[in-house]
GROMACS .gro file of N, CA, C and O in nm:
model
  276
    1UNK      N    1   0.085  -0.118   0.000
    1UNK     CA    2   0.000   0.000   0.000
    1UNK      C    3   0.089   0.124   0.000
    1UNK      O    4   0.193   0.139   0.064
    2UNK      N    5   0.035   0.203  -0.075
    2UNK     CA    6   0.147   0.341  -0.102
    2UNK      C    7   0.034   0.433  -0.043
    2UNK      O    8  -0.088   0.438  -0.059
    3UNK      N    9   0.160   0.532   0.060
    3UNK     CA   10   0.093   0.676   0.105
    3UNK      C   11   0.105   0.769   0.038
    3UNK      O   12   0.175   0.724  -0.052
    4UNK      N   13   0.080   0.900   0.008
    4UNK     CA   14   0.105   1.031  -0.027
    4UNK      C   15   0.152   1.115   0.115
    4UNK      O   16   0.162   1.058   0.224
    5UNK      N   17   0.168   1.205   0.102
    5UNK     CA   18   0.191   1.320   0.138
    5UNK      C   19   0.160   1.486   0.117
    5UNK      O   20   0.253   1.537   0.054
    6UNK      N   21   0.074   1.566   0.147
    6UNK     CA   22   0.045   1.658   0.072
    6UNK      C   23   0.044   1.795   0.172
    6UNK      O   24   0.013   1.790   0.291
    7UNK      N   25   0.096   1.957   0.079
    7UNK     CA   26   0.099   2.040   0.215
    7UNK      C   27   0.024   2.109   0.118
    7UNK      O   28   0.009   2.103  -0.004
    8UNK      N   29  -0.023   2.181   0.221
    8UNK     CA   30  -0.126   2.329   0.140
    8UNK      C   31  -0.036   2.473   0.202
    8UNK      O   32   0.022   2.501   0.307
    9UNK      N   33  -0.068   2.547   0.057
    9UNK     CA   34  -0.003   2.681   0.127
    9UNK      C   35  -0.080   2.804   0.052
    9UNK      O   36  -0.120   2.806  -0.064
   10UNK      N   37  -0.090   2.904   0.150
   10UNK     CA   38  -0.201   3.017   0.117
   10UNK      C   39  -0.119   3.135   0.005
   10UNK      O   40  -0.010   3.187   0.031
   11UNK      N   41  -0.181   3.156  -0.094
   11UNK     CA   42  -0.115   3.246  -0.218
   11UNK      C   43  -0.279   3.373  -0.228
   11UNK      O   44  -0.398   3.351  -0.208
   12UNK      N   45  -0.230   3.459  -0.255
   12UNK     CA   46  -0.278   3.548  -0.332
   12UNK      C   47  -0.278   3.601  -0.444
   12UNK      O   48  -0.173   3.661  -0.468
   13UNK      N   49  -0.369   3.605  -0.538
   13UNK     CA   50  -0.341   3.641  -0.690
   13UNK      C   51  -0.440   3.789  -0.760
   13UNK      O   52  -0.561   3.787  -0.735
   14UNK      N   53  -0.406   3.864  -0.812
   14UNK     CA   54  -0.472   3.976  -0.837
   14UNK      C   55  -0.527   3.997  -1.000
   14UNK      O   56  -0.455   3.964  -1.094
   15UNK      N   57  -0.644   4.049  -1.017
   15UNK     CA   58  -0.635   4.024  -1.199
   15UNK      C   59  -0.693   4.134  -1.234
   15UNK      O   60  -0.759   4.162  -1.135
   16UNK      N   61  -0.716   4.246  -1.342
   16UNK     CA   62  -0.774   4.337  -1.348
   16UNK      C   63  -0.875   4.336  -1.460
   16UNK      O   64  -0.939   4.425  -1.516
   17UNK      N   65  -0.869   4.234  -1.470
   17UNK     CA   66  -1.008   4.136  -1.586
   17UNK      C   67  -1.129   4.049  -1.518
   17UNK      O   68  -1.247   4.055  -1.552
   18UNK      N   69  -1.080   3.975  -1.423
   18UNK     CA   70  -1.202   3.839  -1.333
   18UNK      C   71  -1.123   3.813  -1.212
   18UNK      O   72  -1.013   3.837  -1.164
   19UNK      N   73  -1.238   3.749  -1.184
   19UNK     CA   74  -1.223   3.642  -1.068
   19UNK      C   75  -1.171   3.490  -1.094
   19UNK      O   76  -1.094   3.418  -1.031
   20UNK      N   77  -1.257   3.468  -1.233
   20UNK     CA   78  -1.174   3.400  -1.319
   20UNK      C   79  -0.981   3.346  -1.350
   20UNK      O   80  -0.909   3.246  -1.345
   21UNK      N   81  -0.975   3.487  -1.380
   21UNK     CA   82  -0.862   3.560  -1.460
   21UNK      C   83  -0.715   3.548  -1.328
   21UNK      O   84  -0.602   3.504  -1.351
   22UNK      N   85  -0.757   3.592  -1.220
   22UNK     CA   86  -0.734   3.578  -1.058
   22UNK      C   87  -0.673   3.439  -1.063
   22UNK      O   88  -0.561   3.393  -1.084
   23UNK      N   89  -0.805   3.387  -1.033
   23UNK     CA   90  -0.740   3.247  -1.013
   23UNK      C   91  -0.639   3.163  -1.095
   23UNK      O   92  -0.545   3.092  -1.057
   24UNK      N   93  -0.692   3.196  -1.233
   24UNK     CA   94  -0.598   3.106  -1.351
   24UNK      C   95  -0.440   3.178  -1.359
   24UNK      O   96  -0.331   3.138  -1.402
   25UNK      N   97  -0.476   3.276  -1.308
   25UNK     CA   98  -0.300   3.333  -1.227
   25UNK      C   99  -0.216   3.251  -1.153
   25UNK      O  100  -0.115   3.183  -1.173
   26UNK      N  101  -0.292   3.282  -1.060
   26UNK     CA  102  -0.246   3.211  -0.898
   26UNK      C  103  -0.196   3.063  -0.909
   26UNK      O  104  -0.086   3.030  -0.866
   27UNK      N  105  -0.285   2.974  -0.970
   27UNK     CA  106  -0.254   2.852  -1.019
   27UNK      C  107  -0.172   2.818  -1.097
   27UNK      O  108  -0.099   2.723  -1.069
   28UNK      N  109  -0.158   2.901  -1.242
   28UNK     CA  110  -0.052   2.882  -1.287
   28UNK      C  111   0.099   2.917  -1.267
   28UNK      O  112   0.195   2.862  -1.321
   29UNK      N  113   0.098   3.018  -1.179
   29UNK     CA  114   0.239   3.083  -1.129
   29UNK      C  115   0.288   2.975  -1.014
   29UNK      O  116   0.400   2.928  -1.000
   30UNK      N  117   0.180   2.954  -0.943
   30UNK     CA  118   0.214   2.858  -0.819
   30UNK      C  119   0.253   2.694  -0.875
   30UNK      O  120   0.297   2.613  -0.795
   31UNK      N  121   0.228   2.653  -1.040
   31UNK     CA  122   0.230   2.513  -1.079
   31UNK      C  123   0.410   2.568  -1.134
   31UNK      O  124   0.466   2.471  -1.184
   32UNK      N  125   0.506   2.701  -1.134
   32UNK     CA  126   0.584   2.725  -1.220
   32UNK      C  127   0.708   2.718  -1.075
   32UNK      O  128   0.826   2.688  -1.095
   33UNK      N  129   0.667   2.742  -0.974
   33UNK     CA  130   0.714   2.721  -0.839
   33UNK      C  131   0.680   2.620  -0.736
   33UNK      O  132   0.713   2.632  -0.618
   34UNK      N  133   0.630   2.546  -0.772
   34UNK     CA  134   0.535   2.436  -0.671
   34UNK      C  135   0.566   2.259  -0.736
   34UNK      O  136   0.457   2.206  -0.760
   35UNK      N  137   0.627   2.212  -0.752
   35UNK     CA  138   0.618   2.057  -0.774
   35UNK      C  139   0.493   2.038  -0.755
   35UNK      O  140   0.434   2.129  -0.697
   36UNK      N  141   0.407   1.905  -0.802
   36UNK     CA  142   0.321   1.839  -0.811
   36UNK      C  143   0.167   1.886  -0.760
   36UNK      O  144   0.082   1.815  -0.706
   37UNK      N  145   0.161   1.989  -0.787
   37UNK     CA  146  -0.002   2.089  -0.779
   37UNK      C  147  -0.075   2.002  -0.807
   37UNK      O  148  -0.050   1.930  -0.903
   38UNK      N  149  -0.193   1.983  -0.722
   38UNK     CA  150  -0.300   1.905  -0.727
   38UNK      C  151  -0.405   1.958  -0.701
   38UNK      O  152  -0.505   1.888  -0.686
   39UNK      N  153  -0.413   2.092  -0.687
   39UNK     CA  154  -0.540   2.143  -0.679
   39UNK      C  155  -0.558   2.278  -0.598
   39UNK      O  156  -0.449   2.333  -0.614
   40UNK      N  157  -0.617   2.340  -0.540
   40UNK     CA  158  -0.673   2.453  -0.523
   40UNK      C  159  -0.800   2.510  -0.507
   40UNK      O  160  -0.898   2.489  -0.578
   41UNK      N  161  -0.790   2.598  -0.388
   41UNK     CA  162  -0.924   2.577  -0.292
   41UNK      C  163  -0.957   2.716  -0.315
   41UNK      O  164  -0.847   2.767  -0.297
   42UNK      N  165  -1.072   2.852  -0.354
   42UNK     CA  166  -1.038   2.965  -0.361
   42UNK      C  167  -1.110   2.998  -0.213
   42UNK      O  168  -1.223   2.977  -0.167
   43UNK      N  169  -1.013   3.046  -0.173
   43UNK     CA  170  -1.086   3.088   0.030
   43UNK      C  171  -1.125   3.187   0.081
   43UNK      O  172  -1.154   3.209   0.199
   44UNK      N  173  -1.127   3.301  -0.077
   44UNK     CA  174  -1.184   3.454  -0.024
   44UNK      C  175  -1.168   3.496  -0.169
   44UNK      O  176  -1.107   3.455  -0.268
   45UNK      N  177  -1.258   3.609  -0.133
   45UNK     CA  178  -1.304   3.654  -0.277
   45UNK      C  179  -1.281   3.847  -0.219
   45UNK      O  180  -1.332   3.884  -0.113
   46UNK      N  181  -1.187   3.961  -0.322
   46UNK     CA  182  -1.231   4.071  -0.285
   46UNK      C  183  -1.214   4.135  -0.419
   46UNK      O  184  -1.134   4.086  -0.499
   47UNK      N  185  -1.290   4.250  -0.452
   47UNK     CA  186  -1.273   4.335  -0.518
   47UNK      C  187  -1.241   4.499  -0.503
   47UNK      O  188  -1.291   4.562  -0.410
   48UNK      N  189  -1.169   4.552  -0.584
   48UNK     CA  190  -1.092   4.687  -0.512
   48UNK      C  191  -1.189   4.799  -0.645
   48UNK      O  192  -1.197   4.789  -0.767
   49UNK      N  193  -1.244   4.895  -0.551
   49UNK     CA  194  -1.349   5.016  -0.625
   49UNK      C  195  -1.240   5.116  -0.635
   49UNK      O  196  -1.149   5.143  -0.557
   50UNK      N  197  -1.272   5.165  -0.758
   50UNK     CA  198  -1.227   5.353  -0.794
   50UNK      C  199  -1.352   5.417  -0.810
   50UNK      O  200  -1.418   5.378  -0.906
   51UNK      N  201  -1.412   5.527  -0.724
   51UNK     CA  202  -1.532   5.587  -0.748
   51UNK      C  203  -1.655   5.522  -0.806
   51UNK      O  204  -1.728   5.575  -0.890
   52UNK      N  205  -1.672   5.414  -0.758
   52UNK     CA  206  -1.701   5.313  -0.738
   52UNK      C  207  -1.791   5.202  -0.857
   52UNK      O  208  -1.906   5.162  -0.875
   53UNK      N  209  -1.667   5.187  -0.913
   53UNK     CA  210  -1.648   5.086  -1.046
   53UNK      C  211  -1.533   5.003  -1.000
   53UNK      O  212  -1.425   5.050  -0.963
   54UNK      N  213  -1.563   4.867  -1.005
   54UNK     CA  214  -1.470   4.765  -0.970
   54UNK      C  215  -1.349   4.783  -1.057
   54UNK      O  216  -1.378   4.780  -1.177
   55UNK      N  217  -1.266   4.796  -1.039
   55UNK     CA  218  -1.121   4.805  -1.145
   55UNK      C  219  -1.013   4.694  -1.053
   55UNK      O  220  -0.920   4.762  -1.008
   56UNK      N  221  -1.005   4.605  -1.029
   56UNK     CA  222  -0.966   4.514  -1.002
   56UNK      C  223  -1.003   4.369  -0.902
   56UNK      O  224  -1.054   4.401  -0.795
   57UNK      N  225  -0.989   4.239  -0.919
   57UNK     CA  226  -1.053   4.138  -0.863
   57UNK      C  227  -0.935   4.067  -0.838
   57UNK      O  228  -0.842   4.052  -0.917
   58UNK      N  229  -0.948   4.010  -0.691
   58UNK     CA  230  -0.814   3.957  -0.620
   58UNK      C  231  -0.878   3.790  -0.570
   58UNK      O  232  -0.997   3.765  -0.586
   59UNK      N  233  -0.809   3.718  -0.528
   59UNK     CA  234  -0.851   3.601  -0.480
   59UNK      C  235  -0.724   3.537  -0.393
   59UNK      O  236  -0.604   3.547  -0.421
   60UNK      N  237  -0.789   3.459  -0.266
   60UNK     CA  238  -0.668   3.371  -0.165
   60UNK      C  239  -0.708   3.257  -0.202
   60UNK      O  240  -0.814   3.202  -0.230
   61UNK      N  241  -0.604   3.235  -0.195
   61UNK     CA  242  -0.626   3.015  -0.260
   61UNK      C  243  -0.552   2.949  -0.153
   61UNK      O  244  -0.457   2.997  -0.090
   62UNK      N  245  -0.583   2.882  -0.144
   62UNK     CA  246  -0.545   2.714  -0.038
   62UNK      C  247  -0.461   2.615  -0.167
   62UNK      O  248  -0.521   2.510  -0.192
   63UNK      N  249  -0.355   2.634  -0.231
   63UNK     CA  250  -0.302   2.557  -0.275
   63UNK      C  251  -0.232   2.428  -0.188
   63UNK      O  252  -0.170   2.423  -0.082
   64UNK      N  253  -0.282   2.304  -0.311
   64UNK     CA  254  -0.217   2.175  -0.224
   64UNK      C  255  -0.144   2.121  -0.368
   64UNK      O  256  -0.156   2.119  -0.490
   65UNK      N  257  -0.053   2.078  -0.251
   65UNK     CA  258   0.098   2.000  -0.368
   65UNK      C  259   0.105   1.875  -0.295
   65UNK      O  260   0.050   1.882  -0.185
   66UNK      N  261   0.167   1.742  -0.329
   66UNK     CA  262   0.201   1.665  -0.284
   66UNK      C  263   0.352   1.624  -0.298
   66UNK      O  264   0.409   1.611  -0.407
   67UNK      N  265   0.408   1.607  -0.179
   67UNK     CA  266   0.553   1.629  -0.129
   67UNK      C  267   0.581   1.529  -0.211
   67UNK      O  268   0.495   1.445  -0.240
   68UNK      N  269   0.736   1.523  -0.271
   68UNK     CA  270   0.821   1.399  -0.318
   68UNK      C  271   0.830   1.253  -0.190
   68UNK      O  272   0.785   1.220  -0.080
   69UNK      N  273   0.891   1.222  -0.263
   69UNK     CA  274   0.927   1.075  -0.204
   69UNK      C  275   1.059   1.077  -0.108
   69UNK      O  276   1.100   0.973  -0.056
   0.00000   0.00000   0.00000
């Protein structure tokens, strides 16, 4: 029987297009620094107003990797 191992670690990603856009950031920057990404949790949602029109969308993620051998 084989175990895994897996750690999660909290990232923030910013996009000035989506929430979408945010995330597919965060994930991909974190898969360019992160060995074996397995997924991703989004754990807060904010958006930043200018006179009050959203002009940017941010997101915290719960990234999980699973450790080597």
């Amino acid at each position: 029987m084989t175990a895994s191992v897996a750690r999660v670690t909290t990232i923030t990603a910013r996009s000035d297009t989506s929430f979408e856009d945010a995330v597919k950031a965060g994930v991909e920057r974190s898969a360019k620094t992160l060995r074996n990404v397995s997924g991703a949790w989004v754990k807060d949602q904010k958006v930043e107003l200018t006179d009050g029109v959203v002009t940017a969308w941010q997101v915290v993620l719960e990234v999980t990797f699973v450790l080597d051998d």
